[in-house]
XYZ file of C-alpha atoms in Angstrom:
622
model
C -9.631 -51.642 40.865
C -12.141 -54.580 39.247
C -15.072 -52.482 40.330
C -13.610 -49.348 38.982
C -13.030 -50.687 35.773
C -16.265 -52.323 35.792
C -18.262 -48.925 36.880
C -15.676 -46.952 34.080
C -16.793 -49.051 31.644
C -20.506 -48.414 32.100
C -20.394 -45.267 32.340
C -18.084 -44.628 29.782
C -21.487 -45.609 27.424
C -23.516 -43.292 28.946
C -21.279 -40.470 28.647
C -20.154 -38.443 25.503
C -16.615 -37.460 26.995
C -15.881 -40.890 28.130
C -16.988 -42.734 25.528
C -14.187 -41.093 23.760
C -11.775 -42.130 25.823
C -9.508 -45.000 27.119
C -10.495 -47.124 29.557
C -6.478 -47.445 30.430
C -6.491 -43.477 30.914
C -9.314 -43.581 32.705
C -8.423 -45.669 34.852
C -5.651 -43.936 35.444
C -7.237 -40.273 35.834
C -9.539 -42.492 38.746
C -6.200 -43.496 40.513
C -4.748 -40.018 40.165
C -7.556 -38.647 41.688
C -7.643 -36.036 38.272
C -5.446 -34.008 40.507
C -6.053 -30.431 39.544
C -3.510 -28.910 42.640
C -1.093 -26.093 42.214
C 1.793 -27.890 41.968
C 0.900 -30.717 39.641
C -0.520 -27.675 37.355
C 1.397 -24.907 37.682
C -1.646 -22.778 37.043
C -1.358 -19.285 37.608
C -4.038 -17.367 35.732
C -2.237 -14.142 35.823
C 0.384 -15.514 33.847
C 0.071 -14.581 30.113
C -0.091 -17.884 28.003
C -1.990 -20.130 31.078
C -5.240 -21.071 30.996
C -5.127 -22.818 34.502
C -6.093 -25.772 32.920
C -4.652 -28.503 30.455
C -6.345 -29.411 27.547
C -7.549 -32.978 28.789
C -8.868 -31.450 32.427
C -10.652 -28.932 30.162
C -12.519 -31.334 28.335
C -13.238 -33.573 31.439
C -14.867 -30.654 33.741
C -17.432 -31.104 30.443
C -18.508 -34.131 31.865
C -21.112 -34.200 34.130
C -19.735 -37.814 35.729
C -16.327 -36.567 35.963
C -16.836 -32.774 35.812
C -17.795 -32.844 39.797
C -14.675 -34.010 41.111
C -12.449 -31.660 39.357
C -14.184 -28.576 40.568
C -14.328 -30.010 44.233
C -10.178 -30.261 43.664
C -10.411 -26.957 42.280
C -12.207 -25.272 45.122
C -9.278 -27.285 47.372
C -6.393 -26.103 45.348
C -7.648 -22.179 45.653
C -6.602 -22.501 48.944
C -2.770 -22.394 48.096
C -0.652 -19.462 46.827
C 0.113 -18.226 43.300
C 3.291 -19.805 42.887
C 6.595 -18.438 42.989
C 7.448 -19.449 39.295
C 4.903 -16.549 38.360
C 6.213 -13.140 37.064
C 3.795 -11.055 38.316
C 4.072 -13.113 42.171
C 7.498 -11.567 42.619
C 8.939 -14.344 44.867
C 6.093 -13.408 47.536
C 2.082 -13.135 47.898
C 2.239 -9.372 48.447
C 0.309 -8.736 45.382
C -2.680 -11.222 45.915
C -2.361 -9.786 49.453
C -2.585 -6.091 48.877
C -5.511 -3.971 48.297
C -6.227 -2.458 44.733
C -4.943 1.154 46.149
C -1.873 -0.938 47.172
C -1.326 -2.698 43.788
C -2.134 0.374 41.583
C 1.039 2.267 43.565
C 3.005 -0.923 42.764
C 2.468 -0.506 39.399
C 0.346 -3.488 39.430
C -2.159 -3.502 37.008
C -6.033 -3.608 37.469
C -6.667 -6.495 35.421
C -3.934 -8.407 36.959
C -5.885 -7.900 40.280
C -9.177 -8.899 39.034
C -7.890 -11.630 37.523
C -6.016 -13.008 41.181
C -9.578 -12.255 42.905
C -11.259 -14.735 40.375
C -8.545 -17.160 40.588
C -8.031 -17.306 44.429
C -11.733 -16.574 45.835
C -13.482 -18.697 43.016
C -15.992 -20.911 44.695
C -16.824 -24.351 43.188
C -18.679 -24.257 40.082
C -18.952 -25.210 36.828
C -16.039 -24.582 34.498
C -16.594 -21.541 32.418
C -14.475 -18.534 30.608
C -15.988 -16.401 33.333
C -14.863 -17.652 36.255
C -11.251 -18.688 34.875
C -9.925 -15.832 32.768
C -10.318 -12.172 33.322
C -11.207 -10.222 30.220
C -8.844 -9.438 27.685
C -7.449 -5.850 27.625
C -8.375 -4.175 24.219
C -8.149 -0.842 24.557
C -4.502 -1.884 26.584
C -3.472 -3.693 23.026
C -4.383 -0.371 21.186
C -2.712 2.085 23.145
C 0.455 -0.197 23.346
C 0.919 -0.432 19.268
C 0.038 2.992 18.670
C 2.680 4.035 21.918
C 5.239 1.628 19.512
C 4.395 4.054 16.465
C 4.709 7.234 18.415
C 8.641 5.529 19.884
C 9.922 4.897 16.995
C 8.680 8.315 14.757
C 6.421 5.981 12.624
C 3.013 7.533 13.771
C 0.977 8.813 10.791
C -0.550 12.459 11.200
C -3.188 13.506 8.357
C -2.951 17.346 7.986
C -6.165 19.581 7.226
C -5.785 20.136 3.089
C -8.164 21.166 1.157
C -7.529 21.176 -2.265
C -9.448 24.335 -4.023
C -10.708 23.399 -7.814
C -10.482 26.945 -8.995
C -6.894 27.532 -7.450
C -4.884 24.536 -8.102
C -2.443 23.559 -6.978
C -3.771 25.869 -4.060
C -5.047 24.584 -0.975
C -6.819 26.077 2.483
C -5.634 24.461 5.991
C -8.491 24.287 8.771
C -8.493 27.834 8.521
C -10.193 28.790 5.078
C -8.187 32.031 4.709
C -4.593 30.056 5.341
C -3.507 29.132 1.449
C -1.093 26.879 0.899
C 0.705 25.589 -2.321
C 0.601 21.614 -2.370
C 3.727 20.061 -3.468
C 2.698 16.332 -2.844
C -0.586 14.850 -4.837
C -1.251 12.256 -6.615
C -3.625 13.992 -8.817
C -0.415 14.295 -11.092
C -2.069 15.971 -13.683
C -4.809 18.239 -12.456
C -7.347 16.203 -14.286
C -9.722 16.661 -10.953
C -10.735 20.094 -11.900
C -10.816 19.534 -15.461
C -14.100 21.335 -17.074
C -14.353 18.612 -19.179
C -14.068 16.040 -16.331
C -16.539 17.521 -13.980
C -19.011 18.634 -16.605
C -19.394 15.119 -17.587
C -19.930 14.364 -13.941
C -22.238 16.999 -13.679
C -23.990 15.781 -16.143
C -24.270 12.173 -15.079
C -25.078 12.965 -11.902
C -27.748 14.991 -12.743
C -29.314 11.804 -15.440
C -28.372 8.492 -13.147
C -28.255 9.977 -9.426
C -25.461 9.671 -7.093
C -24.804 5.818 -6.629
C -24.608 2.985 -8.269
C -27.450 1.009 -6.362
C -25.204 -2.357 -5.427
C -22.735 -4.121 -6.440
C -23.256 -5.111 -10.468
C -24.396 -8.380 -9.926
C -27.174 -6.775 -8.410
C -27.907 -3.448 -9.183
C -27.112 -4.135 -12.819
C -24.192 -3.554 -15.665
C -24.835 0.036 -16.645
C -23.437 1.527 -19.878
C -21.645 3.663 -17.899
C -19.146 0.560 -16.509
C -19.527 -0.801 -20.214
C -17.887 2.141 -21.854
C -15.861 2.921 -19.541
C -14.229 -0.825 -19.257
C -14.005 -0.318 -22.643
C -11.732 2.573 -22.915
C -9.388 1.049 -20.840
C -9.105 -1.489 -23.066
C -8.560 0.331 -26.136
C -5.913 2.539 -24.341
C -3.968 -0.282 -23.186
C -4.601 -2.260 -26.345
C -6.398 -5.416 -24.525
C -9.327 -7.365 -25.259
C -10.624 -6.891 -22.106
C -11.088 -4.824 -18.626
C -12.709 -4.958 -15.711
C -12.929 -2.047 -12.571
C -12.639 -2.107 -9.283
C -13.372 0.481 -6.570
C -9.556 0.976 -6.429
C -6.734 -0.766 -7.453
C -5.662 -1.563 -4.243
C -8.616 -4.238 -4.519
C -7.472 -5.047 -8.337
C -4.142 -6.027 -6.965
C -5.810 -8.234 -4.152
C -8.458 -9.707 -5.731
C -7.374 -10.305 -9.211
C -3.807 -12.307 -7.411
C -5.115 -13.936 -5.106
C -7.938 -15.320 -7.253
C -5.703 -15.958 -10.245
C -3.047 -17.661 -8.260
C -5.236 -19.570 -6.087
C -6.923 -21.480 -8.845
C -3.711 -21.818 -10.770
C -2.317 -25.731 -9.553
C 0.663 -25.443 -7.681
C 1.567 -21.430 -8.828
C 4.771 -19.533 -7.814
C 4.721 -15.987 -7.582
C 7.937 -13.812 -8.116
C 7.803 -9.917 -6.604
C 9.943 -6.981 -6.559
C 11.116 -6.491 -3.320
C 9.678 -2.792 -3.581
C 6.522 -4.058 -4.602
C 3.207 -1.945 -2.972
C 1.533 -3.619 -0.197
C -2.038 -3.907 -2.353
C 0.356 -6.769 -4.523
C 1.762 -8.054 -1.148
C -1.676 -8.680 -0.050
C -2.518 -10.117 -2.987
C 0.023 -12.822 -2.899
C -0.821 -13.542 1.085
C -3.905 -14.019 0.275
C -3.414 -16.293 -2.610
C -1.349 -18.695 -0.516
C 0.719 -19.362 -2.875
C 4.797 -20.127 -3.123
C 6.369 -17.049 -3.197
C 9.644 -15.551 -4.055
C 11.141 -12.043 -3.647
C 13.869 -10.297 -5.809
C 16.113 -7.946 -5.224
C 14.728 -4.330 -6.757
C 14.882 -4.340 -10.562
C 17.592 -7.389 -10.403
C 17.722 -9.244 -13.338
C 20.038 -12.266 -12.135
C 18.466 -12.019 -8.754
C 15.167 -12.853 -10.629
C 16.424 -15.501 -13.240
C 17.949 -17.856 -10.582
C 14.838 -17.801 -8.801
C 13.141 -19.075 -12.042
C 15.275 -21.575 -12.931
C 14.458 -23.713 -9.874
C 11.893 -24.325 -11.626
C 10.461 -26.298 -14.921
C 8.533 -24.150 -17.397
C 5.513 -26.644 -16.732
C 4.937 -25.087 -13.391
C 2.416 -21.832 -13.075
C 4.214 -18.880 -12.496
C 3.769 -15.104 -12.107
C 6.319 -12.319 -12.144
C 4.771 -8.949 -10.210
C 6.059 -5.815 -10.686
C 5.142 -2.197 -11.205
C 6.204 0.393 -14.096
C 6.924 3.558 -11.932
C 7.829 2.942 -8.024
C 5.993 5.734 -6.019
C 8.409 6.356 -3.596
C 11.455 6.382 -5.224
C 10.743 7.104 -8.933
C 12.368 4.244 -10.331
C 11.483 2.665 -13.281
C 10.703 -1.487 -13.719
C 12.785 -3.245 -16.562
C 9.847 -4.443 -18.312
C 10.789 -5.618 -21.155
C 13.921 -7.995 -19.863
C 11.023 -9.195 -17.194
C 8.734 -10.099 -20.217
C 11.977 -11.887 -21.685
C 12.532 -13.767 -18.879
C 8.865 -14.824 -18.072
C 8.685 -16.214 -22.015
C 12.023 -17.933 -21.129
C 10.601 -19.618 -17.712
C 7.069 -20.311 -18.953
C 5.826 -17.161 -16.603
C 3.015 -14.647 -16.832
C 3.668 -10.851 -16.374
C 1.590 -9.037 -13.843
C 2.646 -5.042 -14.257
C 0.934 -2.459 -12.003
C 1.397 0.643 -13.963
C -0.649 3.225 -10.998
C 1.715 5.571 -10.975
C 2.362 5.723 -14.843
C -1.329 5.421 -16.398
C -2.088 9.082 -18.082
C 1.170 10.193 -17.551
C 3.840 8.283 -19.964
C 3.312 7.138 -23.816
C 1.831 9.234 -26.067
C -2.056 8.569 -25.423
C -1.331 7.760 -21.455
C -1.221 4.039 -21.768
C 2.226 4.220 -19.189
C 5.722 3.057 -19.421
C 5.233 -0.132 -21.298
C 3.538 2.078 -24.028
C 6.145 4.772 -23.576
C 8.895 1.653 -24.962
C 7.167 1.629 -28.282
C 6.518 5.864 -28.418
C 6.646 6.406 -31.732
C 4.317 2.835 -33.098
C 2.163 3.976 -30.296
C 1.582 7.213 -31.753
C 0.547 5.983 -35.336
C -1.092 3.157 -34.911
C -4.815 3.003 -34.656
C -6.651 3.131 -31.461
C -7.012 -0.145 -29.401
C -5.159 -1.561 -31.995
C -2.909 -4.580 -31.031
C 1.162 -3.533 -32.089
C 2.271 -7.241 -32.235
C 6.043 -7.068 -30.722
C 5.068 -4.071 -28.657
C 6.602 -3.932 -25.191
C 2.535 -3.460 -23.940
C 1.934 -6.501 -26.067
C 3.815 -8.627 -23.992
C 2.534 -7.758 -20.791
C -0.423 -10.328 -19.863
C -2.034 -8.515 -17.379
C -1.987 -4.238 -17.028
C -3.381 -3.049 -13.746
C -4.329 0.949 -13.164
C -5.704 3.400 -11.146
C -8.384 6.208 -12.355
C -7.453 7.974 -8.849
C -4.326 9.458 -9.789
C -3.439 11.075 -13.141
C -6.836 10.396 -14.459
C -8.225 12.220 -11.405
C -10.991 10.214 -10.054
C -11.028 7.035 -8.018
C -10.916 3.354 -8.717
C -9.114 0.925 -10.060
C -8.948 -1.724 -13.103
C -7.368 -4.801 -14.795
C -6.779 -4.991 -18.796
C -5.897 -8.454 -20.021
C -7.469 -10.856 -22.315
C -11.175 -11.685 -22.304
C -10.799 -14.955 -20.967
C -8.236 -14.091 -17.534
C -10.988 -10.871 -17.428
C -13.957 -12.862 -17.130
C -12.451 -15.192 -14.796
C -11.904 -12.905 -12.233
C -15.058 -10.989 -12.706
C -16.688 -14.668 -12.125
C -14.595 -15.835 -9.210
C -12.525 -12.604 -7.476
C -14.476 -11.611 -3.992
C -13.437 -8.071 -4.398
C -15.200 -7.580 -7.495
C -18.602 -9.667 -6.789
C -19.397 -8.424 -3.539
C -18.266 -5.052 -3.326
C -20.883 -1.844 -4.430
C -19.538 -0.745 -7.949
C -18.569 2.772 -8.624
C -21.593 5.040 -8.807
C -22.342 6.547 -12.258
C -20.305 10.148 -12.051
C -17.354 8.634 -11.359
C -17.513 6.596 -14.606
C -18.678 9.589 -16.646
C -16.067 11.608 -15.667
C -12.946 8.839 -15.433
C -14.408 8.130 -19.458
C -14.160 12.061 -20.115
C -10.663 12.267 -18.143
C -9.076 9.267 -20.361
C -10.533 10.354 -23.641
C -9.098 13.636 -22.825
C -5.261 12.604 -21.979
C -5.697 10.262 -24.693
C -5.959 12.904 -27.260
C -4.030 15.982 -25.286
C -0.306 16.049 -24.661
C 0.105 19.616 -22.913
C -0.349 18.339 -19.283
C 2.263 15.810 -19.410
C 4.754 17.822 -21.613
C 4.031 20.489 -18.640
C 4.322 17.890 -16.388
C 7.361 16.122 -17.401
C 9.137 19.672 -18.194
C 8.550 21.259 -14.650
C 9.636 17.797 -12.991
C 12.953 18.606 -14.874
C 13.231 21.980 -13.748
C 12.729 21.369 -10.216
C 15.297 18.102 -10.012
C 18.032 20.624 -11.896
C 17.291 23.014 -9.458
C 17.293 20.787 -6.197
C 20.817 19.818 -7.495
C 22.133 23.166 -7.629
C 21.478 23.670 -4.254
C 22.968 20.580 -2.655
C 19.244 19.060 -1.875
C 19.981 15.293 -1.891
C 17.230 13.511 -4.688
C 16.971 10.141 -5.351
C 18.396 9.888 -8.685
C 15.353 8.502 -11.135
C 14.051 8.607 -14.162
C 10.645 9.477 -13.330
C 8.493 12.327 -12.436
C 8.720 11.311 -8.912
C 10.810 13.922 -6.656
C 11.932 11.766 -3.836
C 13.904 13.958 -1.467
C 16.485 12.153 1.154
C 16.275 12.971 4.888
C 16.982 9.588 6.640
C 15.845 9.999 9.823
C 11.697 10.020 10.715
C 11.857 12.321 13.399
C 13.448 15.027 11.474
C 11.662 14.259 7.936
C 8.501 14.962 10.150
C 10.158 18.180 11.324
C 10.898 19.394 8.077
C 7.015 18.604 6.671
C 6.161 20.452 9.819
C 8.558 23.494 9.126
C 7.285 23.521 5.283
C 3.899 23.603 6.512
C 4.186 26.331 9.507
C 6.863 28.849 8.032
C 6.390 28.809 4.172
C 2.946 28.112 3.523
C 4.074 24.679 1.751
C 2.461 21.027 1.986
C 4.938 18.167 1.114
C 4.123 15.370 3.255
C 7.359 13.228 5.538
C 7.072 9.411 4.179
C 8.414 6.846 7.009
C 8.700 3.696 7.857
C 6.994 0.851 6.804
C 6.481 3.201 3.471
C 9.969 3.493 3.256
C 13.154 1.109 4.797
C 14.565 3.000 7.968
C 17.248 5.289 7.497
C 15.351 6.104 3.881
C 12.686 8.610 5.082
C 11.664 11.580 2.321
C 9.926 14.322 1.707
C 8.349 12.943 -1.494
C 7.414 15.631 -4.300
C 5.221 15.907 -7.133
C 5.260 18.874 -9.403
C 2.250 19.446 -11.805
C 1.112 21.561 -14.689
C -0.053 24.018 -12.507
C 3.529 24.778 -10.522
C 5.197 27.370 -12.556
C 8.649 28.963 -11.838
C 7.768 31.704 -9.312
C 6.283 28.473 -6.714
C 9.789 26.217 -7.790
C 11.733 29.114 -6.336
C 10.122 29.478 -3.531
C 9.875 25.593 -3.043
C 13.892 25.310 -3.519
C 14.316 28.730 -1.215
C 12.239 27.119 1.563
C 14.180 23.628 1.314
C 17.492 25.274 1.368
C 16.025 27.089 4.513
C 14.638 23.849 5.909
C 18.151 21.925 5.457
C 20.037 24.367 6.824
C 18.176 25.161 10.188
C 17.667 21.338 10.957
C 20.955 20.678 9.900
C 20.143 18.016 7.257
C 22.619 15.822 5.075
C 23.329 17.710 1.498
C 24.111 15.796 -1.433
C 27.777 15.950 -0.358
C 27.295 15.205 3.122
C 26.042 11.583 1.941
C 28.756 11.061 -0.981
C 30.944 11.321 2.336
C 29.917 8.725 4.048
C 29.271 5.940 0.754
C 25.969 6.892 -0.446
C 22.098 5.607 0.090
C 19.750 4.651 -2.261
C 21.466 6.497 -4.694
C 22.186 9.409 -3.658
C 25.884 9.962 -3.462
C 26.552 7.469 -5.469
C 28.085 6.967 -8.758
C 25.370 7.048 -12.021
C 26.980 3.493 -13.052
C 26.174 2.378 -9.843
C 22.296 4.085 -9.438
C 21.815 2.883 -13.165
C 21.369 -0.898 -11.386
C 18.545 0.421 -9.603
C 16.698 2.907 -11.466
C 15.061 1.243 -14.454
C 14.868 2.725 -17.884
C 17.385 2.626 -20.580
C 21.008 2.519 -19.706
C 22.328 5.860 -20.608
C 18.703 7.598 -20.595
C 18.560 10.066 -18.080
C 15.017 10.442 -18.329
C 11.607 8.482 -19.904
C 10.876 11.280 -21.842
C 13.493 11.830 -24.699
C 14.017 15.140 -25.636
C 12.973 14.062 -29.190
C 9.550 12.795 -27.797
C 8.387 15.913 -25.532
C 9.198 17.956 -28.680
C 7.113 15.964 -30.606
C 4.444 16.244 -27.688
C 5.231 19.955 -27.727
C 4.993 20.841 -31.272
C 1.393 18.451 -31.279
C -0.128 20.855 -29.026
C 0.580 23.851 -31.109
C -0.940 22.280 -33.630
C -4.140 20.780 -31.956
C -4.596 24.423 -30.191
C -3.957 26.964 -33.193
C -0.144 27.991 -32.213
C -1.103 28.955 -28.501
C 2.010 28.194 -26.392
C 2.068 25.868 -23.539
C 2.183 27.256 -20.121
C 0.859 26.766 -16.675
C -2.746 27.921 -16.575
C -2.472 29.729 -13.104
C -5.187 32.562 -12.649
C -3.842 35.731 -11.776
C -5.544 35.492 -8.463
C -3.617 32.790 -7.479
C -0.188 35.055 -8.068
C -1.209 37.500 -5.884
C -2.114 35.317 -2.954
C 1.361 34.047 -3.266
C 2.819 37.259 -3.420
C 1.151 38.779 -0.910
C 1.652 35.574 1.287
C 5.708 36.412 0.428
C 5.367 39.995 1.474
């Protein structure tokens, strides 16, 4: 054992792996032989989670002194049989035994068999990935999660829709000459096919080309971004914004970069938050706490575990997409001056559609100072005022694509000096600028679209509740209709589609909790009273061959998500203004109404539907 030592300890300064090591454990690896057999391993390379080797006999096959000894034990132990501990051995060696043929009509799986071949014919060499674990199977890993989508009715299809300028809200399927009417975009407000939109895109395109060159630390800071950051600005009466290439990346980049440099920041979401905040916050690593929807209490005694000194952030959103509900805004901005906190609001689903220039829900608080006050000027009080950071979209009601932040100039120019998402990702090319400028300037100065908007949203709920349709009770322009099962909210999309010539798309899980699954609708400007009644015809149709839960049906058995239930009891839920049943007053979309008299000379407000568009839907009802 003296000579051992003696020859460990010379060679232990020769070598890189044992220089790192005890001369007590080598010593000890030299008396055990560094036995590599089957039994003092347990290796069985077939079994998931085994390498066939521990960490310390991986390292030592590294060494050339040592290395030699292990894989002449290695090329011994090959000899024995997978042992019977393994799952895939089955108590005997029939399947290292068998031929592929055999295995394959076992049920025993290719890659299984490859990797037995490698493990029990291996001849001695050196140690490598190659000759000690069989490739991993990708395309296996694929198929399995989307086979886990398609069991549990979670898989997403994408129907052919083609949304036609000229015929909005008219659409062609894969076939050109099958029109639909779409009941389910985001483009709440038509604003795509705006003349005044796409002229200025025209127009743009035409003068600066088709894309922006690079991102804008690169290809430059065109006017375009300039003026267009600074209409956002004005409309949400900020110092500052900044745009993204959507506002799935605003969400990400500016939280995670704002909440990573802050020391020691807690972050407080709604629990229906949308994933682009989620990802945010992951990616920020910071603490993080989750409140109960639109829960006041819920959210206070989170706060209050903590001093004011310590950096916080409350997220939440103004309109929730899928189920129309409204975030309590101002109590959050109370509580977050209470707990030392700053306010995050994602208003995506409200920007161009509530307050009187389009500003969103927090505007829509302070309607009528809105209204007078000068443009871009700061209303000190304001609900908007007290918001620190606004996040939007240009992709929905505005029409276009992208996304932005609106804060003050100093947060603004943080994150457009530190956020990722913004430095290194190609900035929108000049059209889309031109024509999300044009769309804003537009809704900023025109109230028919939402007034038509809002009115038709009214309509249709009214309408759905005559005829037992269960809605999600909201305050919103959001038509969230209950089915509660996947499978047969798929069905009914399906049936929509096929028999009435009528796109509303199923929304399912993780979208929407299980047992919550909708057929989420959107009315517009353009979806006048002949397409509601054949909307609500086809629904009632729908519900009763499918045998779907009415309103009724789900007051009988206690309710979900509000439908069902008692108003005092939705009112916890829905946002808004206890005792409001919707955002828009009465007394506001008369105001908008009479405005647009005004503005266009006495010309009443109605859908502008071509008459070509009428007689494809009559003739598609005949």
């Amino acid at each position: 054992m003296l000579n051992a030592s003696k020859s460990m300890s010379i060679l232990s300064g020769a070598c890189p792996y044992l220089a790192r090591t005890g001369l007590s454990a080598l010593e000890g690896l030299s008396a055990r032989g560094l036995s590599t057999s089957a039994a003092g391993q347990a290796r069985c390379s077939v079994c998931p989670g085994h390498t066939g080797q521990s960490a310390l006999l991986a390292k030592a096959s590294e060494c050339p002194v040592v290395g030699p000894s292990i894989r002449a034990q290695d090329a011994a132990a090959s000899k024995h049989a997978i042992p019977a501990s393994c799952p895939f051995a089955k108590g005997d060696t029939a399947a290292a035994s068998s031929t592929p043929a055999e295995r394959a009509s076992s049920g025993t799986t290719a890659a299984v068999s490859k990797q037995q071949q490698q493990q029990l014919g291996a001849s001695a060499g050196p140690a490598s990935h190659g000759s000690r674990e069989a490739t991993f199977d990708y395309e296996g890993m694929y198929q399995a999660k989307l086979a886990k989508k398609h069991a549990d009715k979670s898989y997403r299809y994408f129907n052919n829709i083609n949304r036609l300028a000229q015929r909005y809200p008219q659409a062609h399927t894969a076939n050109a000459s099958n029109i639909v009417t779409v009941w389910c975009s985001n483009d709440y407000l038509g604003q795509s096919k705006n003349p005044v939109v796409t002229d200025a895109m025209k127009m743009a395109l035409d003068t600066y080309g088709a894309g922006a060159g690079g991102t804008r630390n690169i290809a430059g800071n065109s006017a375009l971004h300039l003026r267009l950051e600074a209409e956002l600005a004005q409309l949400h009466r900020k110092e500052a914004a900044l745009v993204f290439s959507s506002c799935f990346v605003a969400n990400d980049a500016t939280i995670s970069t704002l909440c990573s440099a802050l020391p020691d920041c807690v972050i407080f979401s709604d629990k229906m938050n949308h994933a682009s905040m989620i990802q945010g916050i992951r990616n920020s690593r910071a603490r993080k706490h989750v409140f109960d929807h639109n829960d006041l209490a819920h959210l206070e005694q989170l706060l209050a575990q903590y001093p004011r000194s310590t950096p916080k952030m409350i997220a939440f959103e103004s309109v929730y997409s899928m189920s129309g509900t409204v975030g309590r805004i101002p109590e959050i901005c109370a509580l977050a001056r209470k707990y030392g906190a700053i306010t995050f609001l994602d208003e995506v689903h409200a920007v161009g559609m509530y307050g009187p220039h389009g500003a969103g829900v927090a505007e829509h608080y302070d309607y009528e100072a809105s209204l007078h006050a000068a443009p871009g000027q700061r209303i000190a009080g304001s609900v908007l005022d007290q918001v620190d950071i606004v996040t939007g979209t240009l992709g929905k009601a505005f029409g276009i694509v992208g996304g932005y932040i609106a804060a003050s100039s100093s947060l603004v120019d943080m994150v457009r000096s530190y956020a990722p998402g913004f430095i290194f990702t190609t900035s929108l090319p000049p059209p889309i600028n031109a024509g999300a400028v044009a769309s804003i300037q537009y809704l900023h100065a025109s109230q028919r679209e939402r007034f038509l908007q809002q009115t038709h949203t009214r309509e249709l709920k009214a309408d759905l509740a005559a005829a037992g349709i269960p809605v999600v009770p909201n305050p919103s322009h959001i038509v969230p209709v209950l089915v509660g099962d996947a499978e047969r909210a798929k069905m009914a999309s399906d049936m929509l589609l096929a028999k009435h010539n009528i796109y509303v798309q199923s929304i399912n899980y993780p979208t929407v909790p299980v047992g919550e699954e909708r057929l989420r609708i959107t009315p517009s400007p353009g979806h006048d009273g002949f397409m509601r009644a054949r909307l609500v015809a086809a629904l009632d149709s729908v519900w009763a061959t499918l045998g779907l839960r009415r309103t009724a049906d789900w007051a009988r058995e206690g309710g979900r998500c509000g439908v069902g239930e008692s108003r005092a009891h939705s009112e916890l839920h829905v946002g808004w203004k206890r005792g409001v049943e919707h955002v828009w007053e009465d007394h506001q979309l008369k105001q908008a109404h009479d405005a647009e008299l005004a503005r266009k000379g006495g010309v009443a407000i109605k859908p502008a539907i071509p008459e070509t568009v009428q007689q494809v839907i009559s003739a598609t009802m005949a």
